[in-house]
XYZ file of C-alpha atoms in Angstrom:
570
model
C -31.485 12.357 -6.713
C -32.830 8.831 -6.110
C -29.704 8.109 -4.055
C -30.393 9.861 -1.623
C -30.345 7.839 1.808
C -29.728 4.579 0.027
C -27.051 3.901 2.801
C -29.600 4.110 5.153
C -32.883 3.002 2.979
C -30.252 -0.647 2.792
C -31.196 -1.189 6.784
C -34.005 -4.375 7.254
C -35.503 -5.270 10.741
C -33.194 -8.508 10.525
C -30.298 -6.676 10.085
C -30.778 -4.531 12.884
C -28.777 -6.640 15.600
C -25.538 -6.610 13.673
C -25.786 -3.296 12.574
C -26.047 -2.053 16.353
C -23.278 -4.119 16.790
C -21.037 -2.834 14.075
C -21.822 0.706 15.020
C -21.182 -0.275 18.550
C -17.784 -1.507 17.756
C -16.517 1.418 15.224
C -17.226 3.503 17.914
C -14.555 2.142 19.915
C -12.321 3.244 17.788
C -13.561 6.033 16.626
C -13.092 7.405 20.003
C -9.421 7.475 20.270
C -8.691 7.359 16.285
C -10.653 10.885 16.202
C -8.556 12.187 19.370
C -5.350 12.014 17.955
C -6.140 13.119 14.576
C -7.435 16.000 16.344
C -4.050 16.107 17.842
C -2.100 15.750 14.814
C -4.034 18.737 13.292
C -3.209 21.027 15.938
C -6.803 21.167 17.371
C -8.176 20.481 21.027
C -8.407 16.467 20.917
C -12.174 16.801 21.713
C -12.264 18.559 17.999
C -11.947 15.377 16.198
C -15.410 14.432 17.868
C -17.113 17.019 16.977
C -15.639 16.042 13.208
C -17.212 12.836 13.492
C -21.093 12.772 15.409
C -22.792 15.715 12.311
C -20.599 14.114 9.423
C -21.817 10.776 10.394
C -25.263 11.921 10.907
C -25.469 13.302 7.533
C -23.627 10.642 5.043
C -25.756 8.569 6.571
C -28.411 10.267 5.561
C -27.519 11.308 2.356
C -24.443 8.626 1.494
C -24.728 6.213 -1.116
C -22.262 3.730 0.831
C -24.178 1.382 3.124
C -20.742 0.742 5.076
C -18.852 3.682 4.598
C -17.575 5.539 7.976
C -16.576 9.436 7.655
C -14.353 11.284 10.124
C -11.383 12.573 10.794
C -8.193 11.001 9.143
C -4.054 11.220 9.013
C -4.296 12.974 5.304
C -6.624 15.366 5.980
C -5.471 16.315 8.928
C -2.158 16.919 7.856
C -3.218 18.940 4.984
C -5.063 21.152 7.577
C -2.019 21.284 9.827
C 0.098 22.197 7.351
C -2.737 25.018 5.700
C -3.617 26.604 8.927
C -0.177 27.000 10.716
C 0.719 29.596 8.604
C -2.531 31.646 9.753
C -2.570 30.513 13.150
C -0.940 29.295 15.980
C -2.291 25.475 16.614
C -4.378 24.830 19.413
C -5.713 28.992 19.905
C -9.316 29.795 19.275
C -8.379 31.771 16.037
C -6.898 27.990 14.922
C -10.291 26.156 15.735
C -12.219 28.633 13.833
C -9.835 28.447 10.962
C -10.054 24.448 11.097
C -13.629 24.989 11.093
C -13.976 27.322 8.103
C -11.698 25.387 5.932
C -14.296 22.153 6.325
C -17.214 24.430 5.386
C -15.685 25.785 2.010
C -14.035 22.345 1.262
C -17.477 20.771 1.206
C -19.442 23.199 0.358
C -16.887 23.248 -3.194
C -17.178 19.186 -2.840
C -21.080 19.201 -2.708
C -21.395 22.124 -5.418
C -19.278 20.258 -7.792
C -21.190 17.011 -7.185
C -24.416 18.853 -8.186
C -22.904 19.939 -11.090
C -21.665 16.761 -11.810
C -17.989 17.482 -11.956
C -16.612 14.356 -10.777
C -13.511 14.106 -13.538
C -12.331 16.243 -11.216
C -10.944 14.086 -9.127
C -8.728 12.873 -12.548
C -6.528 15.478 -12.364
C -4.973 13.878 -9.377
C -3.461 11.511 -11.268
C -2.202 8.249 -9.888
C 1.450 9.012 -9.580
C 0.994 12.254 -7.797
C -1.616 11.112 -5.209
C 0.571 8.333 -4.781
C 3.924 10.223 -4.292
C 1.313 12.586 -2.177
C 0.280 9.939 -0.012
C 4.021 8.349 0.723
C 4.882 11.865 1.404
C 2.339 12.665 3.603
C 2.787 9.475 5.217
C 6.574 9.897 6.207
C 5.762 13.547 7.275
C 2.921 12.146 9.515
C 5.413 9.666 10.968
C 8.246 12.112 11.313
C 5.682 15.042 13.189
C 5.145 11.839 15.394
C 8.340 11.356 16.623
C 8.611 14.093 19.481
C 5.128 12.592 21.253
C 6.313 8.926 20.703
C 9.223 10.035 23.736
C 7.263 12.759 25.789
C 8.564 15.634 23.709
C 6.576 18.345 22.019
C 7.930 18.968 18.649
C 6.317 21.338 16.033
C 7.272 21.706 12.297
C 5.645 21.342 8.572
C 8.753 20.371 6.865
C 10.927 16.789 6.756
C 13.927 19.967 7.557
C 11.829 21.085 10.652
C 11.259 17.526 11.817
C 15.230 16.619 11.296
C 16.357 19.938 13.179
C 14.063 19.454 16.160
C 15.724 15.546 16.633
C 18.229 17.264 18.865
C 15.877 18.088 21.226
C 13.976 15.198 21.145
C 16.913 13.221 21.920
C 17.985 15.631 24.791
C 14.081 16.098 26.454
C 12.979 11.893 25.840
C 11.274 10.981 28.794
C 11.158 7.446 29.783
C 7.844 6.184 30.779
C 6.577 7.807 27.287
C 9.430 5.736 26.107
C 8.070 2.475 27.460
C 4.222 3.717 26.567
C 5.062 4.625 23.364
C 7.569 1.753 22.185
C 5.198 -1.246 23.764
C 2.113 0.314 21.927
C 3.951 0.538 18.457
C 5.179 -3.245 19.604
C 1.747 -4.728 20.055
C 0.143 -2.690 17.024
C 2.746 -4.317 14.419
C 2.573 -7.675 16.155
C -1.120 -7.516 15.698
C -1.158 -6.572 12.901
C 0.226 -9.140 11.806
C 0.024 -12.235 14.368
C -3.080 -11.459 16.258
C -5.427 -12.783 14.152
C -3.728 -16.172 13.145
C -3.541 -16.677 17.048
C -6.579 -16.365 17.333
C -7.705 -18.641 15.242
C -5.485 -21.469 16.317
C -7.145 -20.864 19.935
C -10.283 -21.215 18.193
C -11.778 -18.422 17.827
C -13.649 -17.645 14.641
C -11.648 -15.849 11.482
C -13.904 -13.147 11.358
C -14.383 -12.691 14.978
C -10.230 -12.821 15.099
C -9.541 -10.356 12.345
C -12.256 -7.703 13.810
C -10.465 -8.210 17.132
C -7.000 -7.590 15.340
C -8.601 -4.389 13.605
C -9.613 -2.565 17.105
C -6.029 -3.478 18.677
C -5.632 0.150 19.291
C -8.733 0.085 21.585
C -7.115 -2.285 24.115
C -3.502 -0.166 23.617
C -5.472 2.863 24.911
C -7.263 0.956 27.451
C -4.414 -0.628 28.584
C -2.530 2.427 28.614
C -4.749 4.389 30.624
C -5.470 2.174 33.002
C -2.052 1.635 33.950
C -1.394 5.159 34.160
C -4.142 5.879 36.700
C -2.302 3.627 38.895
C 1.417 3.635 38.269
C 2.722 7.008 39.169
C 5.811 6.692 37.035
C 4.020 5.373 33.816
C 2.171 8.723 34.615
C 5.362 11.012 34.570
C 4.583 12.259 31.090
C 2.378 13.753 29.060
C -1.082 12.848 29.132
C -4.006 13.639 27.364
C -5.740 15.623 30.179
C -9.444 16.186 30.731
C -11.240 16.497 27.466
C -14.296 19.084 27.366
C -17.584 17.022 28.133
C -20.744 18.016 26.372
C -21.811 17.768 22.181
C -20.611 20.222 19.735
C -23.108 23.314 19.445
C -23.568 24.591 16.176
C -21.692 27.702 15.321
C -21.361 30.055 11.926
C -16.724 30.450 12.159
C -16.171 34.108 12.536
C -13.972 34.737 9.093
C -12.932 37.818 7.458
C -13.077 38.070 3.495
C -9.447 37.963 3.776
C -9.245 34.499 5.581
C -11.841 33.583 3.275
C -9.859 34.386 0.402
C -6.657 32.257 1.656
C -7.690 29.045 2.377
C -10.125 29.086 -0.989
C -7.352 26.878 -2.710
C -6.337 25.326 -0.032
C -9.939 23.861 0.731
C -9.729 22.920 -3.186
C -7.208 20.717 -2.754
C -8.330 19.162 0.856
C -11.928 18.378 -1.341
C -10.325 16.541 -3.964
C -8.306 14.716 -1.494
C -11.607 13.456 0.536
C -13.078 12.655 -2.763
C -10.870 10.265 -4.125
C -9.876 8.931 -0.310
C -13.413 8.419 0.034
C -14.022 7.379 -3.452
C -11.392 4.464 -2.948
C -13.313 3.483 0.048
C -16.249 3.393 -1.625
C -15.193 1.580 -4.620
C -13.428 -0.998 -2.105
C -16.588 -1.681 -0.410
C -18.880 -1.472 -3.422
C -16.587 -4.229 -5.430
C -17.273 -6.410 -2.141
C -20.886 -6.381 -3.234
C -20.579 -6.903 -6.843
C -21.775 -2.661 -7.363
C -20.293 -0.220 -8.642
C -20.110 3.800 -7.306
C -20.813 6.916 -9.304
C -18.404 9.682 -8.492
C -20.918 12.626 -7.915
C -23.536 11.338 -5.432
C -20.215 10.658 -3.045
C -19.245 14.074 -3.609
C -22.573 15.525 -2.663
C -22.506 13.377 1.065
C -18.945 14.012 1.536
C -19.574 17.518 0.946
C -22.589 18.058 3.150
C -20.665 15.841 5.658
C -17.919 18.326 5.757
C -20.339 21.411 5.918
C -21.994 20.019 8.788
C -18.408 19.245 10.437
C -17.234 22.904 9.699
C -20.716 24.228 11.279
C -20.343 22.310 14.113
C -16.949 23.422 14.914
C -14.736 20.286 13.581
C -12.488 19.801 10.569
C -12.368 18.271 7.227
C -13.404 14.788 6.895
C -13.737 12.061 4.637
C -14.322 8.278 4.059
C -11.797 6.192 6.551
C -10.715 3.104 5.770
C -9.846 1.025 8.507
C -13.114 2.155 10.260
C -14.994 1.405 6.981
C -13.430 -1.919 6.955
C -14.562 -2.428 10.754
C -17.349 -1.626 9.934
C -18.205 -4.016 7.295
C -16.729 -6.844 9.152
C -18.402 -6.473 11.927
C -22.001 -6.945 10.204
C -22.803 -3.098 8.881
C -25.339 -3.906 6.412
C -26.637 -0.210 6.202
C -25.641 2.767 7.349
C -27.820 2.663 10.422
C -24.600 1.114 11.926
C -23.638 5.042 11.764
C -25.928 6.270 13.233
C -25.200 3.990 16.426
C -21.474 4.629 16.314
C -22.826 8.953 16.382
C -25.268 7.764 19.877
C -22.244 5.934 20.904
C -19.348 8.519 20.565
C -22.156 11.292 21.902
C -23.338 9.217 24.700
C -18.979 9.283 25.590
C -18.997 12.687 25.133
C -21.615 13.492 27.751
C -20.378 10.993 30.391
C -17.054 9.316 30.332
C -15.407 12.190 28.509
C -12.964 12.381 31.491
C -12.571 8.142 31.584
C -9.488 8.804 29.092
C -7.742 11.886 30.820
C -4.639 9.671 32.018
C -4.234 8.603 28.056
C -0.156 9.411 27.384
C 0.269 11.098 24.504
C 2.952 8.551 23.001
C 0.209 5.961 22.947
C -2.044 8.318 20.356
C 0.971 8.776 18.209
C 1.797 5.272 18.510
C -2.193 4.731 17.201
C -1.354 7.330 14.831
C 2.120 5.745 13.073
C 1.371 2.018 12.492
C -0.861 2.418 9.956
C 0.234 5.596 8.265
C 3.884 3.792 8.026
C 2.449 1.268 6.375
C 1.372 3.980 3.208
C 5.184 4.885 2.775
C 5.457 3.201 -0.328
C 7.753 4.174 -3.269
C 7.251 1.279 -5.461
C 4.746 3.596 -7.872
C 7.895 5.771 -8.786
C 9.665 2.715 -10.642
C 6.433 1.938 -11.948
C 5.879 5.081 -13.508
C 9.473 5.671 -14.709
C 9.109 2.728 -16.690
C 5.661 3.503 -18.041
C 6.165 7.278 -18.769
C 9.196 9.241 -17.571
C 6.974 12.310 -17.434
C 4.519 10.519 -14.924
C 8.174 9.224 -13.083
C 9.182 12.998 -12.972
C 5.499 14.135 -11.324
C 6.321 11.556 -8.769
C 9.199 12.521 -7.772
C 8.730 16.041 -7.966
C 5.228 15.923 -5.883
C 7.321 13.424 -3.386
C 10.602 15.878 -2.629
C 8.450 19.386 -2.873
C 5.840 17.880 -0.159
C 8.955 16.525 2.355
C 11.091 19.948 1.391
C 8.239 22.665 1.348
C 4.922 21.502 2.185
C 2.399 18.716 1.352
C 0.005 21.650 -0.443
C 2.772 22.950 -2.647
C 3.690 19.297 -3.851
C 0.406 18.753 -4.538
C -0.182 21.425 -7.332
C 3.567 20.961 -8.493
C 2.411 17.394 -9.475
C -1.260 18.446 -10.693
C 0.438 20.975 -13.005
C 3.354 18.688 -13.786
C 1.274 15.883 -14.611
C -1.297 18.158 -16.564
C 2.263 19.753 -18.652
C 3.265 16.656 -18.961
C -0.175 15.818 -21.038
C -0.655 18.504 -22.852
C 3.404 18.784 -24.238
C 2.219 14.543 -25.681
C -1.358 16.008 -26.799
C 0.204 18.649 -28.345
C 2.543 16.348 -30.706
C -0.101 13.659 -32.115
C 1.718 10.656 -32.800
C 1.592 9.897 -37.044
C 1.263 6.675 -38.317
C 1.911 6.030 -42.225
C -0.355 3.037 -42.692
C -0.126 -0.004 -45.136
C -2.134 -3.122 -45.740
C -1.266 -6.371 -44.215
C -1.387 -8.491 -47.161
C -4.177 -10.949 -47.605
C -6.095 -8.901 -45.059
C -8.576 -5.647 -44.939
C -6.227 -4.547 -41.949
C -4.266 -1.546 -41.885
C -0.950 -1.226 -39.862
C 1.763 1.423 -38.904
C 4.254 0.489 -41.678
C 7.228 1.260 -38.957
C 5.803 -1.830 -37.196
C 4.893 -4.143 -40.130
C 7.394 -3.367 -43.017
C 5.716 -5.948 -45.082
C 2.615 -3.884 -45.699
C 1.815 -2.884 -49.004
C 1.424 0.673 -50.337
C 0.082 1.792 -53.486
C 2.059 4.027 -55.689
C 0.710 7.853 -55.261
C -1.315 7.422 -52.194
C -0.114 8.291 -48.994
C -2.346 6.781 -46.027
C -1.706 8.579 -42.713
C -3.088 7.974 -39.266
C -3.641 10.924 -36.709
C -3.888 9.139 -33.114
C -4.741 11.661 -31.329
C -7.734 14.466 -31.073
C -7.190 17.701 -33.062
C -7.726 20.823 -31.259
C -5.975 24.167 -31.383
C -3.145 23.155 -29.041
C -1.835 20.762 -31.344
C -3.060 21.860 -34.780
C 0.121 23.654 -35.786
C 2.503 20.489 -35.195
C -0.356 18.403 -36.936
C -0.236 20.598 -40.177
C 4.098 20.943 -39.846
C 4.211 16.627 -39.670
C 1.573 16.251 -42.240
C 3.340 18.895 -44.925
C 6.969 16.918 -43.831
C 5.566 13.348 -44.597
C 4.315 14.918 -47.970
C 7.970 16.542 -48.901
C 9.199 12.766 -48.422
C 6.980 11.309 -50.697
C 7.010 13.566 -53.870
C 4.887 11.541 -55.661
C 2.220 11.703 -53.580
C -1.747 12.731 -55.890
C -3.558 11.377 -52.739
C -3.342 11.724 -49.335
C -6.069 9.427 -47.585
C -5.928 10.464 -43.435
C -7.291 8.059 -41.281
C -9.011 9.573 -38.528
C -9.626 6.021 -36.518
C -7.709 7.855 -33.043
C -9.694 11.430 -33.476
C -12.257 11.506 -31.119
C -12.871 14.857 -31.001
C -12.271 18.329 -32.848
C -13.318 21.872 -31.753
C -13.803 24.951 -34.269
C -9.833 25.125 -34.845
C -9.878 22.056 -36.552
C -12.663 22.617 -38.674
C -10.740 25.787 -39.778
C -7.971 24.226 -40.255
C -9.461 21.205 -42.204
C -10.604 23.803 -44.929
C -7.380 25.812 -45.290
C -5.066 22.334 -45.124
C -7.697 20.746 -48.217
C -7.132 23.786 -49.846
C -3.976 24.171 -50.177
C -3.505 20.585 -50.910
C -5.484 20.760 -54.194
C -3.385 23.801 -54.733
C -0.637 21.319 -55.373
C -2.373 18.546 -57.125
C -3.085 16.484 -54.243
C -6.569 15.365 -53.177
C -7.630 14.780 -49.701
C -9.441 12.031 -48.689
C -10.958 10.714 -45.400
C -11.461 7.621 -43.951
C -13.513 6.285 -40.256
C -14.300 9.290 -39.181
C -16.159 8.783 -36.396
C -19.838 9.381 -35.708
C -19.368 12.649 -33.290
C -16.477 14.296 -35.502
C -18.242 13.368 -38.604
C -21.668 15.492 -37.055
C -19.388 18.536 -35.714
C -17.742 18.941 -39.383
C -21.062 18.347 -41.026
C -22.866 21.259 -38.783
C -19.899 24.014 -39.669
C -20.066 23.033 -43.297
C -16.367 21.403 -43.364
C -17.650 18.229 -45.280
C -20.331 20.049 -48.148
C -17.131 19.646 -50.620
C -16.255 16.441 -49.870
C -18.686 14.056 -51.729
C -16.810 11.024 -53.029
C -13.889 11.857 -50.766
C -15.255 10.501 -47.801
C -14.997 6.944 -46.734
C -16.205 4.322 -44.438
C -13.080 2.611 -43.635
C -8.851 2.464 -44.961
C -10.260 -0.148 -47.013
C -12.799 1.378 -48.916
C -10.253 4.237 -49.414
C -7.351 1.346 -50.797
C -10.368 0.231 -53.172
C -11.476 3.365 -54.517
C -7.962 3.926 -55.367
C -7.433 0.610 -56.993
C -5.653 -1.496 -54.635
C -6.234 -5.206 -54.667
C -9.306 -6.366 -52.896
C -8.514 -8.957 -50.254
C -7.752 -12.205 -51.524
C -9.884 -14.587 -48.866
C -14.008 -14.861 -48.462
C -15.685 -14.611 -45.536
């Protein structure tokens, strides 16, 4: 494992300076950032700190990223919302060491399958699901939101819990939260958008600008509280409150077998969620550089960052982006930057973990809704309608079941949609009847190029696809059916250019289908097999009676049979 602390191995004496500064910086808004996700999962706010100082500790020990920045974020917080309110009630002790639990088995699962390097895992979340996952997620994370944004506390998994509680969130809005909450989504989307170009026409430097645009939440918060230790009325709602000084102590969560046994799927799903989240991070900082990223070494940091969060009491965590970008712009050149940002948020935690106790609550969500509303994106659906209904379907299905029932249950309706979906095409091979373009040694669907010639009693056919025993039977049924429409048929030549693989089905049924051809009259014959199938037929004996049958390409085959050579010189 030669990757091991390359994130950190990456830090030089001159790049020291800017990587204090970096990690100086992220910590600023790591601070609030990891307070209300703590907040949106139903956990004491001072939870999402203790789900950022071990996991940073460790990925930067053991991540491959120099830049990356793990913690707490919207996704996985949700998903452990919505897991552990059916166990718990949010916010109680049993919660906490529920929230705790689920991190350890998530990584440990994320670090086990690293070491066994099982990192196509993360490809069965394909891209319209975790897409349709992610817009769902988003507008549920946006809709839980609502009730803090005006002062009101309003609890619910469901887009139908969020819609019934509106009443009451009408009926119990408080102003000043209205006013906190309204001006901090109002700044956030202006700077967003505007803050940086301002800041360049007042001449400030583009990268200095855009880092100040990225930590506009840290002056919302400071703004906020300020103004609420002094203005009695801004202070007439809720508030954050005293959060519990002191670093997290490590802890083994108290779980029965039974608890154990629930949120094993669960904790599945919430580790191949962190992968690819932090795998796109990853990727989007790697491609920066000019490298690339290998799938299992993330899972192996990610995972041990998540064990470490779930010993120390936090919850699942994963790559962030908009700290990872922060990060990177500010100068992070290894992930020594990390390590400051841990001293940082620890060194808050021991003495100014009271500096943020006036904090309102609608200024969180507001830090909480301008960039998750910005991941409500539907555009994929028409995308994948037009590409592949089926993938259009898995969209839309993962989308509605995650709003209407639950963000976990829409997940694995779109994993085993998506997975139906592939095997119902795998299982029906498409068949090609081939022909050659004339003048050419090419070889072409003759659906496609009508001009290309045939020879009289050969049939060439083209199986693009891989034979295996889920698709074997409709193989054999489309392969008898094209010979019934050519009677005439003495040789069938199948081109097995799109077979990349066979398992011990096929080579059964390779012996039984030549059989029974040359029960009939008609020879087999096989052209570009390729170098893998070729060895697993040779091994179980498949090819010892094919000797003169066997050929190197369509063309070989179209000569052997007596076609016209082609009529040019190379």
């Amino acid at each position: 494992m030669s990757w091991v602390g390359a994130g950190l191995a990456a830090a030089r004496r001159a790049s020291l300076p800017t990587d204090i500064a970096a990690g100086a910086v992220v910590a600023l808004l790591l601070v609030p950032q990891g307070l209300a996700y703590a907040l949106l999962a139903g956990l004491p706010a001072e939870v999402g700190l203790y789900a950022s100082l071990p996991p940073l500790l460790v990925y930067a020990w053991l991540g491959p990223s120099r830049e990356q920045s793990v913690g707490p974020m919207a996704l996985t917080s949700l998903l452990t919302a919505a897991t552990l309110s059916r166990f718990a009630v949010p916010g109680s002790a049993d919660y906490v060491a529920l929230a705790a639990l689920l991190a350890l088995l998530s990584g440990a699962m994320l670090a086990a399958l690293g070491l066994a390097r099982a990192g196509f895992l993360a490809d069965f979340l394909s891209r319209p699901v975790l897409s349709a996952f992610t817009a769902a997620s988003a507008v549920l994370i946006v809709a839980s939101q609502l009730g803090s944004l005006v002062g009101v506390r309003a609890g619910g998994a469901t887009l139908t819990d969020f819609v019934a509680a509106l009443p009451r969130i009408v009926d119990g809005a408080r102003l000043p939260a209205l006013a906190a909450g309204g001006a901090t989504l109002a700044w956030l989307w202006w700077a967003r958008r505007r803050l940086a170009p301002t800041l360049v026409r007042l001449g400030v430097g583009q990268g200095l600008a855009e880092l100040v645009a990225r930590t506009a939440p840290v002056w919302a918060v400071a703004a906020a509280t300020l103004v609420a230790a002094r203005w009695p009325w801004f202070a007439a709602q809720p508030l954050l409150g005293p959060v519990t000084a002191g670093l997290p102590a490590p802890v083994w969560p108290a779980a029965s077998f039974a608890a154990v046994e629930s949120l094993l799927l669960p904790a599945f799903f919430i580790a191949m969620v962190n992968l690819v989240q932090g795998l796109s991070v990853a990727q989007w900082l790697a491609v920066r550089r000019g490298e690339t990223v290998e799938p299992e070494p993330e899972m192996v940091a990610l995972g041990a960052a998540n064990v470490a969060s779930g010993l120390f009491g936090g919850l699942p965590v994963t790559g962030g982006l908009s700290r990872s970008v922060v990060n990177a712009e500010a100068g992070a050149q290894s992930q020594f930057a990390s390590l400051v940002t841990a001293l940082a948020t620890a060194a808050w935690l021991l003495f100014a973990a009271g500096s943020l106790a006036t904090l309102p609550l609608a200024v969180l969500a507001a830090v909480i809704v301008v960039p998750v509303a910005a991941m409500i994106d539907l555009s994929p659906l028409s995308r994948a309608w037009r590409a592949d209904r089926a993938d259009g379907v898995a969209f839309a299905a993962t989308f509605a079941l995650s709003l209407a029932v639950g963000v976990d249950v829409g997940v694995v309706a779109g994993v085993l949609l998506s997975l139906g979906a592939w095997l119902a095409k795998s299982g029906r091979p498409h068949l090609a009847e081939l022909g050659r373009l004339p003048g050419s040694e090419h070889f072409r669907n003759v659906a496609r190029h009508p001009h290309a010639e045939r020879l009289p009693g050969h049939l060439f056919l083209r199986v693009d696809d891989s034979l295996y025993f889920g698709n074997l039977r409709r193989v054999d049924a489309d392969l008898w059916q094209r010979l019934a429409e050519r009677p005439g048929t003495r040789c069938l030549v199948l081109s097995m250019s799109g077979v990349n693989r066979v398992d011990a089905s096929a080579v059964d049924w390779l012996l039984r289908f030549d059989a029974m051809l040359a029960a009939r009259g008609v020879v087999l014959w096989l052209a570009e097999v390729k170098g893998p199938v070729h060895d697993l037929f040779a091994r179980a004996g498949a090819l010892d009676g094919f000797d003169g049958r066997l050929f190197l390409s369509n063309q070989r085959a179209w000569q052997a049979a007596g076609g016209a050579t082609a009529d040019y010189a190379i």
